[in-house]
Amino acid sequence: MSGEEDATVREPLDLIRLSLDERIYVKLRSDRELRGKLHAFDQHLNMILGDVEEVITTVEIDDETYEEIVRTTKRNIQFLFVRGDGVILVSPPLRAP
Amino acid sequence: MLFFSYFKDLVGQEVTVELKNDLAIRGTLHSVDQYLNIKLENTRVVDQDKYPHMLSVRNCFIRGSVVRYVQLPPDGVDVDLLHDAARREARGG
């Protein structure tokens, strides 16, 4: 491994290392999404996020019209440990325009 | 190792453990091991109306693999310490 804070991306986890202390997007199993500041992670993708917004998406079928009704539930959590086995993807900083 | 050490330092504090079956249990963190199995004391289920069968449970062991989230106490998070630990871990610690 090279220098202290190498800015190059050699392996996938480097991308996440460079996102430390930045707001990231995390997609999880069971239709959950998180947006929050990445404070720590390990090779399993266990993570600690700060100022987290969780969005849960549920789809219901209307009894009469059989239309799909998509509902989203949001909640905010100050500090959250996320177990890595539920993680589907991690996307680096959502840069403000 | 990072999160094992982190949770060891958190022993004695109140946390809310949310499981993959949506059950959320709040309690005092008693101990943790390398698999991030968790033992909680003075537990109560967050949504007691939905899970009344857990009313009498006061202590429990939670297998690490069924945990989805752990909601952490705000004063139990030293952000700078975590950043350093995460970088060390990424370098192959």
mmCIF file of C-alpha atoms in Angstrom:
data_model
loop_
_atom_site.group_PDB
_atom_site.id
_atom_site.type_symbol
_atom_site.label_atom_id
_atom_site.label_comp_id
_atom_site.label_asym_id
_atom_site.label_seq_id
_atom_site.Cartn_x
_atom_site.Cartn_y
_atom_site.Cartn_z
ATOM 1 C CA MET A 1 0.000 0.000 0.000
ATOM 2 C CA SER A 2 1.139 3.528 -0.701
ATOM 3 C CA GLY A 3 1.182 6.852 1.157
ATOM 4 C CA GLU A 4 -0.929 8.179 4.001
ATOM 5 C CA GLU A 5 -3.993 9.448 2.151
ATOM 6 C CA ASP A 6 -3.710 8.093 -1.369
ATOM 7 C CA ALA A 7 -6.291 9.704 -3.623
ATOM 8 C CA THR A 8 -6.204 7.010 -6.303
ATOM 9 C CA VAL A 9 -8.783 4.258 -6.559
ATOM 10 C CA ARG A 10 -7.074 0.886 -6.960
ATOM 11 C CA GLU A 11 -9.659 -1.362 -5.414
ATOM 12 C CA PRO A 12 -13.398 -0.923 -4.846
ATOM 13 C CA LEU A 13 -13.089 -0.175 -1.142
ATOM 14 C CA ASP A 14 -10.794 2.807 -1.915
ATOM 15 C CA LEU A 15 -13.851 4.575 -3.285
ATOM 16 C CA ILE A 16 -15.513 4.249 0.096
ATOM 17 C CA ARG A 17 -12.347 5.265 1.963
ATOM 18 C CA LEU A 18 -12.307 8.506 -0.013
ATOM 19 C CA SER A 19 -15.922 9.117 1.022
ATOM 20 C CA LEU A 20 -15.091 9.277 4.728
ATOM 21 C CA ASP A 21 -16.662 12.330 6.375
ATOM 22 C CA GLU A 22 -18.834 12.893 3.298
ATOM 23 C CA ARG A 23 -22.523 12.279 2.737
ATOM 24 C CA ILE A 24 -23.124 9.018 0.918
ATOM 25 C CA TYR A 25 -26.072 7.073 -0.419
ATOM 26 C CA VAL A 26 -26.532 3.474 0.682
ATOM 27 C CA LYS A 27 -29.032 1.055 -0.822
ATOM 28 C CA LEU A 28 -30.031 -1.797 1.476
ATOM 29 C CA ARG A 29 -32.018 -5.003 1.283
ATOM 30 C CA SER A 30 -35.783 -4.886 1.909
ATOM 31 C CA ASP A 31 -36.256 -1.636 -0.082
ATOM 32 C CA ARG A 32 -34.423 0.653 2.295
ATOM 33 C CA GLU A 33 -32.196 3.559 1.392
ATOM 34 C CA LEU A 34 -29.975 5.665 3.619
ATOM 35 C CA ARG A 35 -28.358 9.046 3.146
ATOM 36 C CA GLY A 36 -25.859 10.112 5.745
ATOM 37 C CA LYS A 37 -22.340 11.150 6.605
ATOM 38 C CA LEU A 38 -19.878 8.261 6.602
ATOM 39 C CA HIS A 39 -17.892 8.134 9.835
ATOM 40 C CA ALA A 40 -16.493 4.587 9.767
ATOM 41 C CA PHE A 41 -16.569 1.392 7.717
ATOM 42 C CA ASP A 42 -14.788 -1.962 7.474
ATOM 43 C CA GLN A 43 -14.282 -4.630 4.822
ATOM 44 C CA HIS A 44 -17.727 -6.131 5.495
ATOM 45 C CA LEU A 45 -19.249 -2.723 4.778
ATOM 46 C CA ASN A 46 -20.398 -2.391 8.338
ATOM 47 C CA MET A 47 -20.723 1.354 8.722
ATOM 48 C CA ILE A 48 -21.401 4.158 11.147
ATOM 49 C CA LEU A 49 -23.377 6.991 9.590
ATOM 50 C CA GLY A 50 -24.318 10.374 11.044
ATOM 51 C CA ASP A 51 -27.404 12.556 10.435
ATOM 52 C CA VAL A 52 -29.064 9.696 8.626
ATOM 53 C CA GLU A 53 -32.256 9.837 6.628
ATOM 54 C CA GLU A 54 -33.795 6.434 6.033
ATOM 55 C CA VAL A 55 -36.349 5.949 3.282
ATOM 56 C CA ILE A 56 -38.428 2.769 3.203
ATOM 57 C CA THR A 57 -40.392 2.099 0.021
ATOM 58 C CA THR A 58 -43.463 -0.129 0.117
ATOM 59 C CA VAL A 59 -45.742 -1.091 -2.749
ATOM 60 C CA GLU A 60 -49.359 -1.938 -2.063
ATOM 61 C CA ILE A 61 -51.939 -3.186 -4.543
ATOM 62 C CA ASP A 62 -55.274 -1.399 -4.467
ATOM 63 C CA ASP A 63 -58.037 -3.949 -3.755
ATOM 64 C CA GLU A 64 -60.410 -2.601 -6.388
ATOM 65 C CA THR A 65 -58.370 -1.068 -9.153
ATOM 66 C CA TYR A 66 -55.328 -3.334 -8.742
ATOM 67 C CA GLU A 67 -53.215 -0.227 -9.088
ATOM 68 C CA GLU A 68 -49.822 -0.227 -7.445
ATOM 69 C CA ILE A 69 -49.583 2.351 -4.683
ATOM 70 C CA VAL A 70 -46.003 3.277 -3.859
ATOM 71 C CA ARG A 71 -45.488 4.628 -0.348
ATOM 72 C CA THR A 72 -42.316 5.983 1.163
ATOM 73 C CA THR A 73 -41.690 6.277 4.888
ATOM 74 C CA LYS A 74 -38.922 8.571 6.065
ATOM 75 C CA ARG A 75 -37.210 8.887 9.399
ATOM 76 C CA ASN A 76 -34.129 10.591 10.743
ATOM 77 C CA ILE A 77 -31.562 9.061 13.080
ATOM 78 C CA GLN A 78 -28.607 10.947 14.542
ATOM 79 C CA PHE A 79 -26.054 8.126 14.652
ATOM 80 C CA LEU A 80 -26.557 4.703 13.182
ATOM 81 C CA PHE A 81 -24.484 1.537 12.947
ATOM 82 C CA VAL A 82 -25.419 -0.409 9.803
ATOM 83 C CA ARG A 83 -24.557 -4.092 9.500
ATOM 84 C CA GLY A 84 -22.763 -4.780 6.219
ATOM 85 C CA ASP A 85 -24.669 -7.883 5.144
ATOM 86 C CA GLY A 86 -27.715 -5.758 4.309
ATOM 87 C CA VAL A 87 -25.828 -3.435 1.998
ATOM 88 C CA ILE A 88 -26.473 -3.644 -1.766
ATOM 89 C CA LEU A 89 -24.582 -0.576 -2.982
ATOM 90 C CA VAL A 90 -22.771 2.486 -1.726
ATOM 91 C CA SER A 91 -22.540 5.643 -3.802
ATOM 92 C CA PRO A 92 -20.008 8.379 -3.042
ATOM 93 C CA PRO A 93 -20.753 11.979 -2.078
ATOM 94 C CA LEU A 94 -23.895 13.659 -3.290
ATOM 95 C CA ARG A 95 -22.128 16.834 -4.326
ATOM 96 C CA ALA A 96 -24.072 20.024 -3.929
ATOM 97 C CA PRO A 97 -24.308 21.939 -7.210
ATOM 98 C CA MET B 1 -11.925 -5.370 14.510
ATOM 99 C CA LEU B 2 -12.891 -1.682 14.300
ATOM 100 C CA PHE B 3 -16.524 -2.176 15.236
ATOM 101 C CA PHE B 4 -15.773 -4.829 17.840
ATOM 102 C CA SER B 5 -13.493 -2.331 19.632
ATOM 103 C CA TYR B 6 -16.009 0.435 19.139
ATOM 104 C CA PHE B 7 -18.866 -1.543 20.691
ATOM 105 C CA LYS B 8 -16.644 -2.661 23.573
ATOM 106 C CA ASP B 9 -16.116 1.005 24.441
ATOM 107 C CA LEU B 10 -19.870 1.507 24.274
ATOM 108 C CA VAL B 11 -20.598 -1.078 27.011
ATOM 109 C CA GLY B 12 -22.865 0.340 29.703
ATOM 110 C CA GLN B 13 -24.645 2.767 27.374
ATOM 111 C CA GLU B 14 -28.222 2.677 26.094
ATOM 112 C CA VAL B 15 -28.679 1.529 22.515
ATOM 113 C CA THR B 16 -31.555 0.513 20.269
ATOM 114 C CA VAL B 17 -30.940 -2.632 18.243
ATOM 115 C CA GLU B 18 -33.110 -3.034 15.187
ATOM 116 C CA LEU B 19 -33.384 -6.572 13.840
ATOM 117 C CA LYS B 20 -33.925 -7.796 10.299
ATOM 118 C CA ASN B 21 -37.483 -8.842 11.216
ATOM 119 C CA ASP B 22 -38.210 -5.168 12.140
ATOM 120 C CA LEU B 23 -38.273 -5.831 15.897
ATOM 121 C CA ALA B 24 -36.500 -3.001 17.727
ATOM 122 C CA ILE B 25 -35.153 -3.592 21.227
ATOM 123 C CA ARG B 26 -33.801 -0.865 23.484
ATOM 124 C CA GLY B 27 -31.514 -1.720 26.362
ATOM 125 C CA THR B 28 -28.184 -1.279 28.086
ATOM 126 C CA LEU B 29 -25.287 -2.787 26.185
ATOM 127 C CA HIS B 30 -23.831 -5.453 28.477
ATOM 128 C CA SER B 31 -21.285 -7.088 26.181
ATOM 129 C CA VAL B 32 -20.289 -7.769 22.601
ATOM 130 C CA ASP B 33 -18.016 -10.302 20.886
ATOM 131 C CA GLN B 34 -16.037 -10.577 17.648
ATOM 132 C CA TYR B 35 -19.128 -11.622 15.659
ATOM 133 C CA LEU B 36 -20.896 -8.528 16.962
ATOM 134 C CA ASN B 37 -23.273 -10.744 18.920
ATOM 135 C CA ILE B 38 -24.819 -8.436 21.496
ATOM 136 C CA LYS B 39 -26.077 -8.929 25.032
ATOM 137 C CA LEU B 40 -28.578 -6.370 26.271
ATOM 138 C CA GLU B 41 -29.901 -5.773 29.785
ATOM 139 C CA ASN B 42 -33.016 -3.948 31.022
ATOM 140 C CA THR B 43 -34.508 -4.430 27.584
ATOM 141 C CA ARG B 44 -37.841 -3.203 26.316
ATOM 142 C CA VAL B 45 -39.348 -3.609 22.898
ATOM 143 C CA VAL B 46 -39.848 -0.244 21.214
ATOM 144 C CA ASP B 47 -43.258 -1.098 19.700
ATOM 145 C CA GLN B 48 -44.880 -3.043 22.549
ATOM 146 C CA ASP B 49 -48.332 -3.027 20.972
ATOM 147 C CA LYS B 50 -47.031 -4.873 17.968
ATOM 148 C CA TYR B 51 -44.854 -7.338 19.881
ATOM 149 C CA PRO B 52 -46.632 -7.993 23.213
ATOM 150 C CA HIS B 53 -45.062 -11.466 23.539
ATOM 151 C CA MET B 54 -41.730 -9.793 24.350
ATOM 152 C CA LEU B 55 -43.138 -7.872 27.345
ATOM 153 C CA SER B 56 -41.515 -10.028 30.004
ATOM 154 C CA VAL B 57 -38.091 -10.235 28.349
ATOM 155 C CA ARG B 58 -35.602 -8.220 30.415
ATOM 156 C CA ASN B 59 -32.257 -9.612 29.227
ATOM 157 C CA CYS B 60 -31.337 -11.000 25.871
ATOM 158 C CA PHE B 61 -28.586 -12.258 23.640
ATOM 159 C CA ILE B 62 -28.863 -11.148 20.016
ATOM 160 C CA ARG B 63 -27.056 -13.071 17.302
ATOM 161 C CA GLY B 64 -24.970 -10.598 15.322
ATOM 162 C CA SER B 65 -26.214 -11.809 11.954
ATOM 163 C CA VAL B 66 -29.848 -10.803 12.618
ATOM 164 C CA VAL B 67 -28.988 -7.186 13.393
ATOM 165 C CA ARG B 68 -29.899 -4.576 10.783
ATOM 166 C CA TYR B 69 -29.091 -1.358 12.663
ATOM 167 C CA VAL B 70 -27.869 -0.202 16.038
ATOM 168 C CA GLN B 71 -28.982 3.303 16.951
ATOM 169 C CA LEU B 72 -26.095 4.849 18.858
ATOM 170 C CA PRO B 73 -26.129 7.414 21.664
ATOM 171 C CA PRO B 74 -24.912 10.762 20.228
ATOM 172 C CA ASP B 75 -22.331 11.237 22.990
ATOM 173 C CA GLY B 76 -20.952 7.756 22.303
ATOM 174 C CA VAL B 77 -19.636 8.756 18.896
ATOM 175 C CA ASP B 78 -16.219 10.408 18.631
ATOM 176 C CA VAL B 79 -16.198 11.283 14.954
ATOM 177 C CA ASP B 80 -12.459 12.043 14.637
ATOM 178 C CA LEU B 81 -11.489 8.843 16.426
ATOM 179 C CA LEU B 82 -13.720 6.862 14.068
ATOM 180 C CA HIS B 83 -12.223 8.458 10.950
ATOM 181 C CA ASP B 84 -8.696 7.571 12.062
ATOM 182 C CA ALA B 85 -9.723 4.034 12.956
ATOM 183 C CA ALA B 86 -11.481 3.576 9.617
ATOM 184 C CA ARG B 87 -8.413 4.750 7.657
ATOM 185 C CA ARG B 88 -6.186 2.426 9.653
ATOM 186 C CA GLU B 89 -8.596 -0.439 9.016
ATOM 187 C CA ALA B 90 -8.676 0.354 5.270
ATOM 188 C CA ARG B 91 -4.885 0.230 5.130
ATOM 189 C CA GLY B 92 -5.121 -3.384 6.256
ATOM 190 C CA GLY B 93 -5.318 -3.152 10.018
#
